[in-house]
XYZ file of C-alpha atoms in Angstrom:
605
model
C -9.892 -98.504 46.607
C -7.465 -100.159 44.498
C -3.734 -98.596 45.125
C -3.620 -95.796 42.056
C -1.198 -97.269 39.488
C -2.441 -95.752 36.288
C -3.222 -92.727 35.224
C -7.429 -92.600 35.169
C -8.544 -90.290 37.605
C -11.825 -92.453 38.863
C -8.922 -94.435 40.414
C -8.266 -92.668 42.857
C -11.738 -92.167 44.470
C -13.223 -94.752 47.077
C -15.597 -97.080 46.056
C -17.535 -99.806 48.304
C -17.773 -101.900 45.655
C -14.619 -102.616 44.415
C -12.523 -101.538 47.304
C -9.231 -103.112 48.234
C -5.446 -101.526 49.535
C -3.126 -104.447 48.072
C -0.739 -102.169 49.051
C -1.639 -103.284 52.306
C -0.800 -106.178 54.556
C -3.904 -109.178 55.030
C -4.827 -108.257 58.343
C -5.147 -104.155 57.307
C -7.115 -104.843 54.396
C -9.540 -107.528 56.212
C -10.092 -105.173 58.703
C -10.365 -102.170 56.031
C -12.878 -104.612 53.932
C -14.911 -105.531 56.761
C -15.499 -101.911 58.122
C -17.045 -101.212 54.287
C -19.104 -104.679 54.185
C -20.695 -103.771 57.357
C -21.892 -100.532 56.721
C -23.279 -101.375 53.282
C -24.728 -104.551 55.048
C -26.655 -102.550 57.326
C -27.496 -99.989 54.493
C -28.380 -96.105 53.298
C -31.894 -96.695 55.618
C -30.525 -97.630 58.680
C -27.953 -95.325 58.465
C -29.764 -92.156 57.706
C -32.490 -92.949 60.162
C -30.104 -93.130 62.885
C -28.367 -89.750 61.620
C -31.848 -88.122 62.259
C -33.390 -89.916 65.219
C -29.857 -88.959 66.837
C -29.507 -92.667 68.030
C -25.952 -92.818 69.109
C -23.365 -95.431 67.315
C -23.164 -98.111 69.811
C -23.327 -100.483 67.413
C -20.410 -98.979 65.376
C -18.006 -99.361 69.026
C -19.460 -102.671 69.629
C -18.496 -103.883 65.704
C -15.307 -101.589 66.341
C -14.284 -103.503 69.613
C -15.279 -107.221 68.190
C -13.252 -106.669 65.152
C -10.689 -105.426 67.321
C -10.161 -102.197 64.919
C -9.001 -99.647 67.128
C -6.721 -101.673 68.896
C -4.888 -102.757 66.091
C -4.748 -99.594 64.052
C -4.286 -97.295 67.204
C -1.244 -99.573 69.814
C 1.668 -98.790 68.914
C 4.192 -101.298 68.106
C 6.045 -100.250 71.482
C 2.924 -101.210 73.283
C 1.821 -104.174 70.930
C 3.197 -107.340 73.577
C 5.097 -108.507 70.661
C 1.751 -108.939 67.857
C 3.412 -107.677 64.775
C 0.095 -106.333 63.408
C -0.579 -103.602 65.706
C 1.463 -100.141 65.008
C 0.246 -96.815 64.618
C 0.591 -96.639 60.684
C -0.630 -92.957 59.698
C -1.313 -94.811 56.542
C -3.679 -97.197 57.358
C -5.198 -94.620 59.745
C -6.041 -92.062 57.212
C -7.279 -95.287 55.147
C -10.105 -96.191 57.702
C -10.365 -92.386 57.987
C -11.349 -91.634 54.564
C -13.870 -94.840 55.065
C -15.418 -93.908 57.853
C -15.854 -90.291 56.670
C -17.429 -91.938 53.977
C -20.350 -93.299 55.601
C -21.020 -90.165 57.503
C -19.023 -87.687 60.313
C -20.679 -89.569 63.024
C -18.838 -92.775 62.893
C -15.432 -90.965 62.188
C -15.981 -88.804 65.027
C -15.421 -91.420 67.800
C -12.528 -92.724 65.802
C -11.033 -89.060 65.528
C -11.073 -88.456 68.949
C -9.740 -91.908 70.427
C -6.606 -90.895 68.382
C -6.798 -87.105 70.369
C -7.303 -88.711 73.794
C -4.460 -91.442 72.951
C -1.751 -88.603 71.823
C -0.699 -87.981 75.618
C -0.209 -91.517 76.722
C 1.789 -92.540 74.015
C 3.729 -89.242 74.297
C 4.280 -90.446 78.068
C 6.912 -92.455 79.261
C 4.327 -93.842 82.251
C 4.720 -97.710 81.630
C 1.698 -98.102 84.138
C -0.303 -95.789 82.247
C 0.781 -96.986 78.500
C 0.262 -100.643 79.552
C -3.380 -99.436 80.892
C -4.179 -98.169 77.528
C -3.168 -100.719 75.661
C -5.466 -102.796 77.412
C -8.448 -100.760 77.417
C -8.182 -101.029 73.313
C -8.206 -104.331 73.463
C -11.281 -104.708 75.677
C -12.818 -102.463 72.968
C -12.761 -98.960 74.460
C -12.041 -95.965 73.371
C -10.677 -93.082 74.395
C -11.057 -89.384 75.026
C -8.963 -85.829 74.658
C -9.884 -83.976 78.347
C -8.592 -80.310 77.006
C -11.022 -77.692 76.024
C -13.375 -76.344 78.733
C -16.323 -73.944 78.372
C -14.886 -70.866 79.327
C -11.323 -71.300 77.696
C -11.774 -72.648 74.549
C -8.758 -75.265 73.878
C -6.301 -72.484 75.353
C -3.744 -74.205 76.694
C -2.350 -71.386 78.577
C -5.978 -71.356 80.665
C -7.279 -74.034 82.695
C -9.750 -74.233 85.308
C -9.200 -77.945 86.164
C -7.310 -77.808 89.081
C -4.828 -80.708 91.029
C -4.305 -79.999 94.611
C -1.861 -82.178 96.162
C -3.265 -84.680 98.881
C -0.326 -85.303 101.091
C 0.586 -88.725 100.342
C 2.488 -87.670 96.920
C -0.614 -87.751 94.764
C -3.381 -84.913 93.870
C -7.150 -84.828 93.766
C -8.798 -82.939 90.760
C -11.795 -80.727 90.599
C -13.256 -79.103 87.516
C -15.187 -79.333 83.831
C -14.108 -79.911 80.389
C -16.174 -78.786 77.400
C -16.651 -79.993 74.175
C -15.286 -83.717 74.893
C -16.009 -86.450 72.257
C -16.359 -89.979 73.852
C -16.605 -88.544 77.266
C -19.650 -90.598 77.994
C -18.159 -93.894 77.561
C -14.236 -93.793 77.387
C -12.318 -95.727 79.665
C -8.720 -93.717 78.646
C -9.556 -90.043 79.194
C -6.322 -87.977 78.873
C -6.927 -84.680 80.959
C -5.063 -81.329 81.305
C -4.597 -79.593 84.129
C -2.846 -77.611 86.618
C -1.374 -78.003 89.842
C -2.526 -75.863 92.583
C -0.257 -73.033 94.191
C 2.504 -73.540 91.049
C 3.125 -70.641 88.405
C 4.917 -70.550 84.858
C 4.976 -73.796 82.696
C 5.472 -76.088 85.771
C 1.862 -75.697 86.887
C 0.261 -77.685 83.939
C 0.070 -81.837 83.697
C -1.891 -84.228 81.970
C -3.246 -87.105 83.701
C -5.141 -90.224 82.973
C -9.250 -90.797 83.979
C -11.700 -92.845 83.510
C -15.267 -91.970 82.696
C -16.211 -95.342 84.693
C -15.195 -93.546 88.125
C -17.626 -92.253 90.227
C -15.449 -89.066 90.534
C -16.090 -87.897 86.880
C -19.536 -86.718 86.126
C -21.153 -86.664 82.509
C -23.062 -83.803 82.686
C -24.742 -83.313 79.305
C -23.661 -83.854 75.331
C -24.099 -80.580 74.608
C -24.658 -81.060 70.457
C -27.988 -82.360 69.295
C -26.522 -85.272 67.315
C -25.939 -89.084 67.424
C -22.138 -88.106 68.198
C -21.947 -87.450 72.142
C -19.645 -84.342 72.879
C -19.761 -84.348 76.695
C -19.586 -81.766 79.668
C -17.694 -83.616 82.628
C -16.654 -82.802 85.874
C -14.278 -83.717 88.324
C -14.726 -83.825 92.003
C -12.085 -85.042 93.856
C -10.576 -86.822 91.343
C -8.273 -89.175 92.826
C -4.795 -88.669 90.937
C -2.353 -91.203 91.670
C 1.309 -90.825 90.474
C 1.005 -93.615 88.009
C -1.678 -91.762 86.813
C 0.602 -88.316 85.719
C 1.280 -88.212 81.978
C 3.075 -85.151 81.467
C 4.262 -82.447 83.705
C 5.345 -78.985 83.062
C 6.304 -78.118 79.610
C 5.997 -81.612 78.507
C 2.479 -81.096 79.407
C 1.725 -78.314 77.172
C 3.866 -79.813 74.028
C 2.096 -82.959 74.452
C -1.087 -80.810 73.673
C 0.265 -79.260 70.460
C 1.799 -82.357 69.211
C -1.496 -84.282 70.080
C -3.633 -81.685 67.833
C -0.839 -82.090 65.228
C -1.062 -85.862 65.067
C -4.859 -85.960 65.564
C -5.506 -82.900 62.763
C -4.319 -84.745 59.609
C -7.137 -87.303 59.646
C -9.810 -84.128 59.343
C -8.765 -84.234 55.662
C -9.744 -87.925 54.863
C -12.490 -87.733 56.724
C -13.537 -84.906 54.188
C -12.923 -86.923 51.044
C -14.749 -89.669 51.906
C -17.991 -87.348 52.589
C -16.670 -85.646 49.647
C -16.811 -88.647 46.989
C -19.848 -90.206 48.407
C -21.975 -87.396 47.734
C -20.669 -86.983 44.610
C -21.878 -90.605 43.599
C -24.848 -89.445 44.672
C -25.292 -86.550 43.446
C -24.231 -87.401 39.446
C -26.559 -90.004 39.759
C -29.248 -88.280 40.542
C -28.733 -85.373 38.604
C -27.767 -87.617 35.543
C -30.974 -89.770 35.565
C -33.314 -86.789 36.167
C -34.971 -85.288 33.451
C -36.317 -81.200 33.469
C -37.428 -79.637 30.278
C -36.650 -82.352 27.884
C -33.295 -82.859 29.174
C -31.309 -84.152 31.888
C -30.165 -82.235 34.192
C -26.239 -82.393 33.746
C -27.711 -81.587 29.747
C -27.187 -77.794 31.673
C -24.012 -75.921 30.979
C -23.612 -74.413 34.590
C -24.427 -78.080 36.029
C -21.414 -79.681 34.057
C -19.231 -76.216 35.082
C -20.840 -77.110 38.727
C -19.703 -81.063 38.640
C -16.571 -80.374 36.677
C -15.016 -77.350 39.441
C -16.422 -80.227 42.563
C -14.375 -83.058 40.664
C -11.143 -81.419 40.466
C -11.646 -79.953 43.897
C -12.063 -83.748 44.664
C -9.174 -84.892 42.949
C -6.891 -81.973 44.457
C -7.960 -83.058 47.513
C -7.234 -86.413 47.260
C -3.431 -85.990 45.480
C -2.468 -83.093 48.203
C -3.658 -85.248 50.490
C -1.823 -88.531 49.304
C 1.268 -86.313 49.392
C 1.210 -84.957 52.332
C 0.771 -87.896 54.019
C 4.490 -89.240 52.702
C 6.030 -86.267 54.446
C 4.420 -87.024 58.002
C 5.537 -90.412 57.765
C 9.315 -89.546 56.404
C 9.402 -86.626 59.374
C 12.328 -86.708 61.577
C 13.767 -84.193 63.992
C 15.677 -83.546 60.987
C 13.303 -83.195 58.412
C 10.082 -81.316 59.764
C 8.496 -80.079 56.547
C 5.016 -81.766 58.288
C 4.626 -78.926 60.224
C 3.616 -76.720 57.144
C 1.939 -79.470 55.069
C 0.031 -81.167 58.207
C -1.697 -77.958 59.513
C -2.483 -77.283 54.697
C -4.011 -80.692 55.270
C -6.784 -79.259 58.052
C -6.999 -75.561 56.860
C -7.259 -75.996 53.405
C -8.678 -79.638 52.863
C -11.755 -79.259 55.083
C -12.700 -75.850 53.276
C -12.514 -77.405 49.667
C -14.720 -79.893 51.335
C -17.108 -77.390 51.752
C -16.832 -76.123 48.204
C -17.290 -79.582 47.005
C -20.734 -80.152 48.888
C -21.591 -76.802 48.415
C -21.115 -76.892 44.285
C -23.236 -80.712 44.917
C -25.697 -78.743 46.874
C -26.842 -76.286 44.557
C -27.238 -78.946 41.767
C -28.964 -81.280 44.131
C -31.265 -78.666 44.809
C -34.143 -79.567 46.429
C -33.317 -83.243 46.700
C -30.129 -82.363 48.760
C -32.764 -81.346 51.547
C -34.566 -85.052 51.610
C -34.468 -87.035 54.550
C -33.166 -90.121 52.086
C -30.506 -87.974 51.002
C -26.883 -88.857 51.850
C -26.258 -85.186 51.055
C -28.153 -83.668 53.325
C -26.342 -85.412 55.915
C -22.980 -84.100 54.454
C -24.176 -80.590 53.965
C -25.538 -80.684 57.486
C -21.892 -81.975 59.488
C -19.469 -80.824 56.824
C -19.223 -77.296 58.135
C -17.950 -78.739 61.051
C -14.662 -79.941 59.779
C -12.776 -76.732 59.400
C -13.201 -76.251 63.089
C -11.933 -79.155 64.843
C -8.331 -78.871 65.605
C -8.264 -75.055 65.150
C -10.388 -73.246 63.751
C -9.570 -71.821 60.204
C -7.623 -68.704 61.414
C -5.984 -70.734 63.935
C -4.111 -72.922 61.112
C -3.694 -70.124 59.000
C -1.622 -68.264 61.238
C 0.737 -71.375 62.163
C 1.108 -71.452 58.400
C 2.327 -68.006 58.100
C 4.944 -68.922 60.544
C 6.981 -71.027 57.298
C 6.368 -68.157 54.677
C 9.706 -67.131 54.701
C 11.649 -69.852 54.725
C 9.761 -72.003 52.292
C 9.492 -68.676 49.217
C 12.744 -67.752 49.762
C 15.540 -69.729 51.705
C 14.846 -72.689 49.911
C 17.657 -75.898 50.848
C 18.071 -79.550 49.148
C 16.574 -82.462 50.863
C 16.693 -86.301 49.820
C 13.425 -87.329 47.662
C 10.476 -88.191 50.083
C 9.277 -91.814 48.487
C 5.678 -92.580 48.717
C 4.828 -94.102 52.246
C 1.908 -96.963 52.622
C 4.792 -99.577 54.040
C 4.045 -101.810 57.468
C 5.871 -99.188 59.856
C 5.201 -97.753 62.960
C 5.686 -93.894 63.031
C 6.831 -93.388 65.776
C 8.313 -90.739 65.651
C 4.976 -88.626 66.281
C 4.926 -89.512 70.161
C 8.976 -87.905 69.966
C 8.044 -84.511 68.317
C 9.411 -82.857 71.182
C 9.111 -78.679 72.204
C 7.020 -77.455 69.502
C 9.288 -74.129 68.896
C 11.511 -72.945 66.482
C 9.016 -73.115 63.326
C 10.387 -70.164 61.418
C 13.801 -72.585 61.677
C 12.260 -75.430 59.151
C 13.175 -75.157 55.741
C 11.792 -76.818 52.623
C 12.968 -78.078 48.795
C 12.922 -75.068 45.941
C 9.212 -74.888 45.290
C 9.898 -73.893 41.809
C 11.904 -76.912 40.746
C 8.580 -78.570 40.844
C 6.340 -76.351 39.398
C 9.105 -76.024 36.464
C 7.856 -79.936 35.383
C 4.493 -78.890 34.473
C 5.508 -75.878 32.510
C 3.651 -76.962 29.527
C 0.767 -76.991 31.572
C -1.512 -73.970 30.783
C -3.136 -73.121 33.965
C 0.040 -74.532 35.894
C 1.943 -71.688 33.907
C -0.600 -69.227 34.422
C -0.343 -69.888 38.461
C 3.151 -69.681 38.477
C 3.212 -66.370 37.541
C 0.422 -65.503 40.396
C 2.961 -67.005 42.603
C 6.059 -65.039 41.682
C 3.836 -61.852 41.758
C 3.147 -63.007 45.400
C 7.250 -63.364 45.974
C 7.511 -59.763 44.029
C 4.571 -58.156 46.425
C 6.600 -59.622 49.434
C 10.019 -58.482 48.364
C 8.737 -55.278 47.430
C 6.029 -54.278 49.452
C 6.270 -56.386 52.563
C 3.950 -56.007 55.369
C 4.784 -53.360 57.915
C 5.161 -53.370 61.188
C 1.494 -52.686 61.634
C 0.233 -55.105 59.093
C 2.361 -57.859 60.767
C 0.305 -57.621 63.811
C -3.325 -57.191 61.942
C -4.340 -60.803 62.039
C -6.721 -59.549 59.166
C -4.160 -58.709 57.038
C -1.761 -61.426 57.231
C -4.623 -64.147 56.941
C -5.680 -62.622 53.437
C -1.423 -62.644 52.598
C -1.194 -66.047 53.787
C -4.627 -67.561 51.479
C -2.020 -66.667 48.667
C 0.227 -68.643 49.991
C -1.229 -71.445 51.290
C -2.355 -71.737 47.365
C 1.547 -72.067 46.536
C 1.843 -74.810 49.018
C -1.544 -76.657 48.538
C 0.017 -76.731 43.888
C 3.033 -77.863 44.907
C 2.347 -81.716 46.607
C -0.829 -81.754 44.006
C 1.990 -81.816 41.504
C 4.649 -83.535 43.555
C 1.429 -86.421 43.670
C 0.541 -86.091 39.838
C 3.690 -86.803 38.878
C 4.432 -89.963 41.025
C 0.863 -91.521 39.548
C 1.925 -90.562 36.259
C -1.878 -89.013 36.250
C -3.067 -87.556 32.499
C -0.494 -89.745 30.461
C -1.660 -89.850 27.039
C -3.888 -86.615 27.809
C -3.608 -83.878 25.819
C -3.903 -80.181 27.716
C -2.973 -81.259 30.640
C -6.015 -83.319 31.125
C -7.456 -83.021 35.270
C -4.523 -81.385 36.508
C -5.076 -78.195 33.873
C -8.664 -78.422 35.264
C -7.135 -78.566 38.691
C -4.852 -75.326 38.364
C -7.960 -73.400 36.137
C -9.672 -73.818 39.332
C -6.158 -73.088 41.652
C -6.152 -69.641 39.238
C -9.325 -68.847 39.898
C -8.734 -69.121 43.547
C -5.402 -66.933 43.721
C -7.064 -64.464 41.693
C -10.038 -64.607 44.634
C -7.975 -64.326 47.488
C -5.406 -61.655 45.897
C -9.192 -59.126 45.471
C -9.554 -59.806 49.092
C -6.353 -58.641 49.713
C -6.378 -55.484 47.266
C -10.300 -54.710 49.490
C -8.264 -54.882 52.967
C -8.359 -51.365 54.523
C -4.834 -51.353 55.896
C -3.202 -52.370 52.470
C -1.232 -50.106 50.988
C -1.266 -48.220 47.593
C 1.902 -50.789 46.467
C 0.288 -53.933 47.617
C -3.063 -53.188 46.446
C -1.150 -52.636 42.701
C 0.622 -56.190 43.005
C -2.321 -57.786 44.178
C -4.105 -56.375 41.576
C -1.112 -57.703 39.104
C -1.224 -61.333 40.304
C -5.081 -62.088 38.745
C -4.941 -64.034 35.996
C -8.293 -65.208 33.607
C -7.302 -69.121 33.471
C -6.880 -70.742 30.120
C -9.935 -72.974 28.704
C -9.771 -75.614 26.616
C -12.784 -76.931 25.136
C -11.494 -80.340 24.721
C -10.124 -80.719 28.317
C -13.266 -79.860 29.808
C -14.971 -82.245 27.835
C -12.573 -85.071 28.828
C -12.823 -84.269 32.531
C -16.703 -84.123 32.271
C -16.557 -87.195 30.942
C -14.705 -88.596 34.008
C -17.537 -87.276 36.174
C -20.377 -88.384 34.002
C -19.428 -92.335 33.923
C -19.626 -92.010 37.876
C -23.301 -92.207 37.133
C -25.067 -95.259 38.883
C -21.012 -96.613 39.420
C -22.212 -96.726 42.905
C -25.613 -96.109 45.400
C -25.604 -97.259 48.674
C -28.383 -99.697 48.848
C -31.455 -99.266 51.300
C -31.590 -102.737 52.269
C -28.117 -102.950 52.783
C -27.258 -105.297 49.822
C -23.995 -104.453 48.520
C -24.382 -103.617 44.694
C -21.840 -104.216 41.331
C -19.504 -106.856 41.989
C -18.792 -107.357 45.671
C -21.434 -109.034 47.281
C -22.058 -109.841 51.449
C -23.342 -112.527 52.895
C -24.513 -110.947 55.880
C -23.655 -108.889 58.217
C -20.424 -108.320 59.375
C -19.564 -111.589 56.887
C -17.948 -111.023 53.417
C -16.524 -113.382 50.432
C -13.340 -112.053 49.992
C -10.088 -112.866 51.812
C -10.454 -113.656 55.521
């Protein structure tokens, strides 16, 4: 994907094609090029026959390790040995995120959870353990995230797997984790745990394992997929002190912050299985002919693709956005916290939206075994759940209501982040307290730039009804503790949050110049409108809401404003995405980038 510099929406969606990051350094955008060329080299057969014989993606880790691809996206420059093009760049991450998501959940799986299992050794100041890392990614392994077990969920406050010290100032480990991607075959396994015969915050640690040692058993994967999400167990695990990563409240921040760092590729992953089964799905529905017509001829179809393209598009700017803020975060400046855990919540579900609008115009086709979509429709649902479930995130977000609606403070302008740098400053979040302490810029200040905006106007006033029904008729001390409640109060404002960097990202592209109404960002905020107005009838339907709440929620729905001529300009975006681009069955690349074989492109080396 060429770096968006004008202002045509179709810019700003991946395509195999054409793709390219000149924003990018060489080595980033060889590797980014050749992760695309070899997928479409080995081609829409190979890789939907795999998806449903459940053949796992050892060829993906064994193209992964030659290429060296992990290593150099995932070493920080601290534990580089001096090669300048290794860093953890949460750019390039979510670049090769948004790729791999493309091609199908499988092959960003492993990815996804390499970064989880990584987060506590690069949060650890263990030079023994760092340097072991570091070398297992450049022998081509990858790594694994040793936290959830089947009884305790990822409750970090309950653990089963337990250290008893040996005598000779080390431990041995005993018990099972649950739901562990790359537990079959990762060679950096970062494991939580809990010292035997110690109470309070001191009892838990994280400590490093390998699934090579005859001490860790791989039970089962326990999904029925080509991804392998392993049952372990430990018996006896030898636990050396150059093996400790984190002891006692270290431990359990290193577990937050890992999920926080890990969490914000969930929404890349989503737009790449987004746009590709849009590609598909125009296409097909574009070239297929019912009744005399084609199928997007249909009113509700072109209402269908139109709602699924600005979902898209939403996606894709929040997204963009979000990602300058958790590279720009500081100790200082920890806006991330809200806009990182909008990124998994709310991303993931429009995902589902999207596939579900391509779905139901795919129809029957969307259930063939050739059928990228049925692929996506099958793993999609899965997003929302990783990292915390839906709820989960939700509630966190609730935690930066107040501040953000109404203590608002100045803060220098966040630039747009795709330089060379290492963020470092993720492995130095530190305690993961004092939330409700983070403020945040005057949301209205940027709202008031798109004014003129119909539907943007419109959802303004939905969100100063929201500020009214908190001011006025504020949840009670009951209603603060009925998760039920403050999940349907906190949709609404998770809409506030989710218009605000969609904006902030419109206006840095300079996106709809030359448009008249408002062009994809009116057809964004008709849809954003239409949302609010959802969620605020869920809230008016909750039993515990009261006669004054139920009145302003009632007061916040709005009908959004149509324009014929808008719509018309935004279906025409989706239309020419017709036959743009079809993954080819034999694994020749189609339009103007061509392969030479696998693994082997004719662009820059």
């Amino acid at each position: 994907m060429t770096a968006p510099t004008s202002s045509v929406p179709n810019d700003l969606l991946l395509h195999p094609s054409t793709y390219d990051r000149p924003e990018f350094d060489a080595t980033t955008r060889r590797l980014l090029g050749a992760t695309v060329d070899w997928f479409e080299a080995r081609g829409k057969n190979r890789l939907l026959a795999d998806y449903h014989d459940k053949t796992f993606y050892s060829d993906f880790l064994d193209f992964a390790a030659k290429e060296g691809l992990f290593a150099t996206f995932l070493t920080p420059a601290r534990d580089s040995s001096g090669d300048s093009d290794k860093r953890w760049d949460t750019s390039r991450i979510a670049a090769l995120s948004e790729i791999l998501g493309f091609y199908g959940l499988n092959y960003w799986y492993p990815w996804q959870v390499t970064i989880l299992g990584l987060g506590p050794v690069w949060q650890s100041d263990n030079e023994t353990a760092r340097a072991r890392a570091a070398s297992a990614l450049n022998s081509g392994g990858v790594a694994a995230f040793g936290l959830s077990e089947k009884e305790h969920g990822a409750d970090v406050y309950s653990t089963d797997t337990v250290l008893t010290p040996n005598g000779s100032g080390g431990y041995l480990a005993s018990g099972s984790k649950y739901y562990i991607g790359n537990g079959n075959c990762a060679n950096t396994v970062s494991v939580f745990g809990r010292v035997d015969g110690v109470d309070g915050a001191d009892q838990y640690v994280f400590f490093y394992a390998d699934s090579d040692h005859p001490a860790f058993t791989v039970v089962k994967n326990i999904v029925p997929a080509q991804m392998y999400v392993a049952e372990f167990s430990l018996t006896d695990y030898p636990v050396a002190a150059e093996d400790i990563l984190h002891t006692g409240e270290a431990a359990f921040s290193a577990a937050l912050n890992t999920v926080n760092i890990g969490k914000f590729n969930l929404c890349f992953g989503g737009i790449g299985m987004s746009t590709h089964a849009l590609y598909e799905t125009i296409t097909h529905a574009h070239n297929r002919i019912l009744f005399g017509n084609p199928v997007t001829a249909f009113p509700h179809v072109r209402r269908e693709f139109v709602d699924a393209y600005a979902r898209l598009l939403a996606m894709r700017l929040f997204s963009d956005r979000a990602l300058d803020y958790f590279r720009t975060a500081s100790p200082e400046d920890r806006r991330y916290l809200l806009f990182n855990p909008v990124t998994k919540m709310k991303v993931t579900t429009e995902a589902q939206k999207v596939i579900g609008l391509l779905s139901d115009i795919a129809a029957a086709k969307g259930f063939e075994k050739d059928s990228y979509l049925a692929v996506a429709k099958m793993d999609v649902d899965g997003l929302p759940k990783l990292e915390g479930t839906v709820a989960v995130n939700l509630a966190l977000i609730a935690k930066f209501m107040p501040a953000y609606l109404f203590a608002p403070e100045s803060f220098p302008a966040v630039p747009t982040r795709n330089d060379a740098a290492d963020d470092e400053f993720l492995f130095r979040q530190g305690p993961t307290r004092g939330l409700s302490k983070v403020r945040f810029d005057d949301w209205r200040a940027v709202y008031a730039k798109f004014v003129n905006v119909p539907n943007v106007a419109l959802f303004v006033e939905q969100a100063e009804a929201l500020v009214t029904l908190l001011a006025e008729a504020a949840p009670d001390a009951a209603q603060q503790v009925d998760l039920d409640f403050g999940l349907a109060i906190t949709e609404l404002f998770t809409l506030v949050v989710y218009g605000q960097l969609i904006l902030e990202q419109a206006e840095i592209l300079g996106l709809d110049e030359g448009q008249r109404n408002g062009g994809v960002v009116d057809q964004i905020f008709d849809v954003l409108v239409r949302d609010f107005s959802a969620a605020a009838m869920e809230l008016y339907g909750k039993p515990s809401a009261s006669d004054d709440q139920q009145r302003l929620a009632l007061a916040s729905i709005r009908r959004p404003a149509f324009a014929a001529e808008r719509f018309e300009y935004v279906w025409q975006q989706v239309e020419a995405l017709s036959g743009a681009y079809e993954m080819k069955g034999d694994g020749e690349m189609n339009g103007d980038g061509e392969l030479n074989g696998a693994g082997e492109t004719n662009g820059e080396e």
